[in-house]
Amino acid sequence: MAATATEVTTLETLIEKAGGPVRLLRSSNLGPYIFPGIPTEFTNFRDEGRSWKQSVALLEQSYHMFELHVRGPEAIQFLSQFSVNNYSKFPPLKGKQIVLAAPDGNLLADAIVFRESEDFFRIVGAPFASDWLLFQSLSTSLNVTVEINPSWTVLEAPRDVFRFQLQGPNALPLVQEVSNGTLPDIKFFGIGEFQIAGQTVRALRHGMAGTPGFEIYGPWDSQQAVRAAVEEAGVKYGLFKVGANAYPLSAQESGWMAMPLPAIYAGEDTRPYREWLSPYHLESIGSLGGSLVSDRIEDYYVDPIEVGYGGLIDWDRDFVGKEGLRAKADNRRRTKVTLEWHDDDVAAVAASALFGDTPSRYVGFPLPMYSTWQSDLVRLNGKPVGVSQWSSYSPNARHVLSLALVDIDQAEPGTELVLDWGEPDSQRATVDNHAVKQIRVRVAPSPYFEKVIKTKA
């Protein structure tokens, strides 16, 4: 029987009571990461998902992401200790994807860091990066202060800033219009300050959906005027507000492997962290699901290089996880690809789940995932060659796609593989009785679509 949060006080004791991290996570009934504060659909997920390719999409970010505020004259030194990045050219009003390696060199988390001023940094994303850095701040001797601003899954209350993205081919003309001549020339991953409806906002220039875009944010109390101006002007640009169903599809198409399992569940180096994490942290209550079944939690980990972050690593200095990451760099085995699921097989599995005598695991649309960390086995001629993780139906590709790590010699686009769909011997009440079925998949590039995100404003 799975341990419950009321019986124990930390992630470490939860693991001990469950009989190991795999048993703990594979018995959790928690589903996929949720996006609070917005409806599942404003219109329908298909039109919403097509909008960032065809017109312009508004992707809401005010509610589901955590923020960690790091302040102080030694904030850069603090971030440098625990991330792999190079900070030598990181002035104020710049953004950066921050990558945190665990002590063993596997990936712990990634997030976006906004350098708002000389001594103020925002870490924005899923909770794993914020939790790790907050924990490390409790014992640092550096001159920094750290404060967490949780998502609405933890506390439904006004936040420091509102935040949304405008993505798609019409994002630039829309922002130019609503800013009324105040929009500066913002370079890729630069931050600019301007006016919308008389309110001062900032925007990070980047493209989460693989298309040109802005991540706009400003004081929480000013958001109504800003939103009204954007939505009114957006009508002629084909603006669609994106609901919770379509939001995760943008990461899929852009090739960003969202929320791999953080590499914290085994080893003495991370034991103090596990003893600090409460039973209510996502690291403690999250679920591990899918057809990959192993007693070793390490078989579910990924490393920064294989998911595409090798170019961000600063090898010329020390950071947590460097030694382990160097060993992985010298012995590369897997690489990230997109898997395009065979349409007929998906339809057959979906029909079997609803009407078959031997039902398969249900395939939900647009998100087939049914756990926090999905890990499905990928085979070639019966031999395991990879693991499929983040999956979704893409209205733009008109296929189900997943991001996967496969053996390098099987990563050529066009390679035909097989994905095992289901969860053998599931211990989770959210998974119905079913038979594991095979779905043919074809290797495609990651990102699936060519990115065009560095266009100047």
JSON list of C-alpha atoms in Angstrom, two decimals, residues 53-144:
[
{"chain": "A", "resi": 53, "resn": "LYS", "atom": "CA", "xyz": [1.10, 28.93, -36.43]},
{"chain": "A", "resi": 54, "resn": "GLN", "atom": "CA", "xyz": [-1.59, 30.80, -38.36]},
{"chain": "A", "resi": 55, "resn": "SER", "atom": "CA", "xyz": [-2.33, 34.04, -36.49]},
{"chain": "A", "resi": 56, "resn": "VAL", "atom": "CA", "xyz": [-1.59, 34.83, -32.83]},
{"chain": "A", "resi": 57, "resn": "ALA", "atom": "CA", "xyz": [-2.16, 32.97, -29.57]},
{"chain": "A", "resi": 58, "resn": "LEU", "atom": "CA", "xyz": [-2.47, 34.32, -26.03]},
{"chain": "A", "resi": 59, "resn": "LEU", "atom": "CA", "xyz": [-1.02, 31.71, -23.67]},
{"chain": "A", "resi": 60, "resn": "GLU", "atom": "CA", "xyz": [-1.85, 32.40, -20.03]},
{"chain": "A", "resi": 61, "resn": "GLN", "atom": "CA", "xyz": [1.05, 32.07, -17.56]},
{"chain": "A", "resi": 62, "resn": "SER", "atom": "CA", "xyz": [-0.16, 33.96, -14.51]},
{"chain": "A", "resi": 63, "resn": "TYR", "atom": "CA", "xyz": [-1.34, 30.95, -12.56]},
{"chain": "A", "resi": 64, "resn": "HIS", "atom": "CA", "xyz": [0.52, 27.68, -13.19]},
{"chain": "A", "resi": 65, "resn": "MET", "atom": "CA", "xyz": [4.17, 28.69, -12.85]},
{"chain": "A", "resi": 66, "resn": "PHE", "atom": "CA", "xyz": [6.23, 29.18, -9.72]},
{"chain": "A", "resi": 67, "resn": "GLU", "atom": "CA", "xyz": [8.52, 32.17, -9.27]},
{"chain": "A", "resi": 68, "resn": "LEU", "atom": "CA", "xyz": [11.62, 32.34, -7.13]},
{"chain": "A", "resi": 69, "resn": "HIS", "atom": "CA", "xyz": [12.96, 35.83, -6.44]},
{"chain": "A", "resi": 70, "resn": "VAL", "atom": "CA", "xyz": [16.71, 35.93, -5.85]},
{"chain": "A", "resi": 71, "resn": "ARG", "atom": "CA", "xyz": [18.15, 39.25, -4.68]},
{"chain": "A", "resi": 72, "resn": "GLY", "atom": "CA", "xyz": [21.53, 40.42, -3.54]},
{"chain": "A", "resi": 73, "resn": "PRO", "atom": "CA", "xyz": [25.02, 41.43, -4.67]},
{"chain": "A", "resi": 74, "resn": "GLU", "atom": "CA", "xyz": [26.14, 37.78, -4.86]},
{"chain": "A", "resi": 75, "resn": "ALA", "atom": "CA", "xyz": [23.08, 36.43, -6.66]},
{"chain": "A", "resi": 76, "resn": "ILE", "atom": "CA", "xyz": [25.07, 35.53, -9.78]},
{"chain": "A", "resi": 77, "resn": "GLN", "atom": "CA", "xyz": [27.59, 33.57, -7.70]},
{"chain": "A", "resi": 78, "resn": "PHE", "atom": "CA", "xyz": [24.71, 31.73, -6.05]},
{"chain": "A", "resi": 79, "resn": "LEU", "atom": "CA", "xyz": [23.06, 30.78, -9.34]},
{"chain": "A", "resi": 80, "resn": "SER", "atom": "CA", "xyz": [26.43, 29.80, -10.79]},
{"chain": "A", "resi": 81, "resn": "GLN", "atom": "CA", "xyz": [27.00, 27.22, -8.07]},
{"chain": "A", "resi": 82, "resn": "PHE", "atom": "CA", "xyz": [23.86, 25.27, -8.95]},
{"chain": "A", "resi": 83, "resn": "SER", "atom": "CA", "xyz": [23.39, 25.77, -12.69]},
{"chain": "A", "resi": 84, "resn": "VAL", "atom": "CA", "xyz": [25.48, 24.78, -15.69]},
{"chain": "A", "resi": 85, "resn": "ASN", "atom": "CA", "xyz": [25.14, 28.12, -17.51]},
{"chain": "A", "resi": 86, "resn": "ASN", "atom": "CA", "xyz": [27.65, 30.75, -18.52]},
{"chain": "A", "resi": 87, "resn": "TYR", "atom": "CA", "xyz": [26.85, 34.11, -16.91]},
{"chain": "A", "resi": 88, "resn": "SER", "atom": "CA", "xyz": [29.72, 36.15, -18.35]},
{"chain": "A", "resi": 89, "resn": "LYS", "atom": "CA", "xyz": [27.40, 37.95, -20.80]},
{"chain": "A", "resi": 90, "resn": "PHE", "atom": "CA", "xyz": [24.21, 38.26, -18.80]},
{"chain": "A", "resi": 91, "resn": "PRO", "atom": "CA", "xyz": [23.45, 41.94, -18.14]},
{"chain": "A", "resi": 92, "resn": "PRO", "atom": "CA", "xyz": [20.25, 43.33, -16.65]},
{"chain": "A", "resi": 93, "resn": "LEU", "atom": "CA", "xyz": [17.16, 43.08, -18.86]},
{"chain": "A", "resi": 94, "resn": "LYS", "atom": "CA", "xyz": [18.17, 39.74, -20.32]},
{"chain": "A", "resi": 95, "resn": "GLY", "atom": "CA", "xyz": [16.63, 36.30, -19.97]},
{"chain": "A", "resi": 96, "resn": "LYS", "atom": "CA", "xyz": [18.24, 32.88, -20.00]},
{"chain": "A", "resi": 97, "resn": "GLN", "atom": "CA", "xyz": [17.18, 29.27, -19.81]},
{"chain": "A", "resi": 98, "resn": "ILE", "atom": "CA", "xyz": [18.72, 28.07, -16.57]},
{"chain": "A", "resi": 99, "resn": "VAL", "atom": "CA", "xyz": [19.66, 24.38, -16.35]},
{"chain": "A", "resi": 100, "resn": "LEU", "atom": "CA", "xyz": [20.26, 22.68, -13.01]},
{"chain": "A", "resi": 101, "resn": "ALA", "atom": "CA", "xyz": [22.19, 19.43, -12.86]},
{"chain": "A", "resi": 102, "resn": "ALA", "atom": "CA", "xyz": [21.82, 17.04, -9.94]},
{"chain": "A", "resi": 103, "resn": "PRO", "atom": "CA", "xyz": [25.03, 15.97, -8.17]},
{"chain": "A", "resi": 104, "resn": "ASP", "atom": "CA", "xyz": [25.19, 12.81, -10.33]},
{"chain": "A", "resi": 105, "resn": "GLY", "atom": "CA", "xyz": [25.08, 14.88, -13.54]},
{"chain": "A", "resi": 106, "resn": "ASN", "atom": "CA", "xyz": [21.50, 14.03, -14.47]},
{"chain": "A", "resi": 107, "resn": "LEU", "atom": "CA", "xyz": [18.94, 16.76, -15.04]},
{"chain": "A", "resi": 108, "resn": "LEU", "atom": "CA", "xyz": [17.28, 18.20, -11.97]},
{"chain": "A", "resi": 109, "resn": "ALA", "atom": "CA", "xyz": [15.30, 21.01, -13.59]},
{"chain": "A", "resi": 110, "resn": "ASP", "atom": "CA", "xyz": [15.24, 23.85, -16.05]},
{"chain": "A", "resi": 111, "resn": "ALA", "atom": "CA", "xyz": [13.50, 27.22, -15.90]},
{"chain": "A", "resi": 112, "resn": "ILE", "atom": "CA", "xyz": [13.75, 30.75, -17.28]},
{"chain": "A", "resi": 113, "resn": "VAL", "atom": "CA", "xyz": [15.71, 33.33, -15.33]},
{"chain": "A", "resi": 114, "resn": "PHE", "atom": "CA", "xyz": [14.88, 37.02, -15.83]},
{"chain": "A", "resi": 115, "resn": "ARG", "atom": "CA", "xyz": [17.58, 39.46, -14.79]},
{"chain": "A", "resi": 116, "resn": "GLU", "atom": "CA", "xyz": [15.38, 42.40, -13.84]},
{"chain": "A", "resi": 117, "resn": "SER", "atom": "CA", "xyz": [18.19, 44.56, -12.46]},
{"chain": "A", "resi": 118, "resn": "GLU", "atom": "CA", "xyz": [21.77, 44.25, -11.26]},
{"chain": "A", "resi": 119, "resn": "ASP", "atom": "CA", "xyz": [20.77, 42.40, -8.09]},
{"chain": "A", "resi": 120, "resn": "PHE", "atom": "CA", "xyz": [17.28, 40.99, -8.82]},
{"chain": "A", "resi": 121, "resn": "PHE", "atom": "CA", "xyz": [16.58, 37.72, -10.65]},
{"chain": "A", "resi": 122, "resn": "ARG", "atom": "CA", "xyz": [13.27, 35.92, -11.26]},
{"chain": "A", "resi": 123, "resn": "ILE", "atom": "CA", "xyz": [13.34, 32.14, -11.73]},
{"chain": "A", "resi": 124, "resn": "VAL", "atom": "CA", "xyz": [10.11, 31.18, -13.52]},
{"chain": "A", "resi": 125, "resn": "GLY", "atom": "CA", "xyz": [8.77, 27.71, -14.34]},
{"chain": "A", "resi": 126, "resn": "ALA", "atom": "CA", "xyz": [7.67, 24.43, -12.80]},
{"chain": "A", "resi": 127, "resn": "PRO", "atom": "CA", "xyz": [8.46, 24.11, -9.07]},
{"chain": "A", "resi": 128, "resn": "PHE", "atom": "CA", "xyz": [11.52, 21.88, -9.29]},
{"chain": "A", "resi": 129, "resn": "ALA", "atom": "CA", "xyz": [14.12, 24.59, -9.97]},
{"chain": "A", "resi": 130, "resn": "SER", "atom": "CA", "xyz": [12.59, 26.94, -7.41]},
{"chain": "A", "resi": 131, "resn": "ASP", "atom": "CA", "xyz": [12.42, 24.26, -4.73]},
{"chain": "A", "resi": 132, "resn": "TRP", "atom": "CA", "xyz": [16.06, 23.20, -5.22]},
{"chain": "A", "resi": 133, "resn": "LEU", "atom": "CA", "xyz": [17.40, 26.75, -5.18]},
{"chain": "A", "resi": 134, "resn": "LEU", "atom": "CA", "xyz": [15.27, 27.71, -2.18]},
{"chain": "A", "resi": 135, "resn": "PHE", "atom": "CA", "xyz": [16.66, 24.71, -0.29]},
{"chain": "A", "resi": 136, "resn": "GLN", "atom": "CA", "xyz": [20.25, 25.63, -1.23]},
{"chain": "A", "resi": 137, "resn": "SER", "atom": "CA", "xyz": [19.71, 29.22, -0.12]},
{"chain": "A", "resi": 138, "resn": "LEU", "atom": "CA", "xyz": [19.04, 28.06, 3.44]},
{"chain": "A", "resi": 139, "resn": "SER", "atom": "CA", "xyz": [22.67, 27.04, 3.90]},
{"chain": "A", "resi": 140, "resn": "THR", "atom": "CA", "xyz": [24.56, 29.44, 1.63]},
{"chain": "A", "resi": 141, "resn": "SER", "atom": "CA", "xyz": [27.08, 31.89, 3.00]},
{"chain": "A", "resi": 142, "resn": "LEU", "atom": "CA", "xyz": [26.58, 34.22, 0.03]},
{"chain": "A", "resi": 143, "resn": "ASN", "atom": "CA", "xyz": [24.87, 37.57, 0.36]},
{"chain": "A", "resi": 144, "resn": "VAL", "atom": "CA", "xyz": [21.50, 36.69, -1.18]}
]
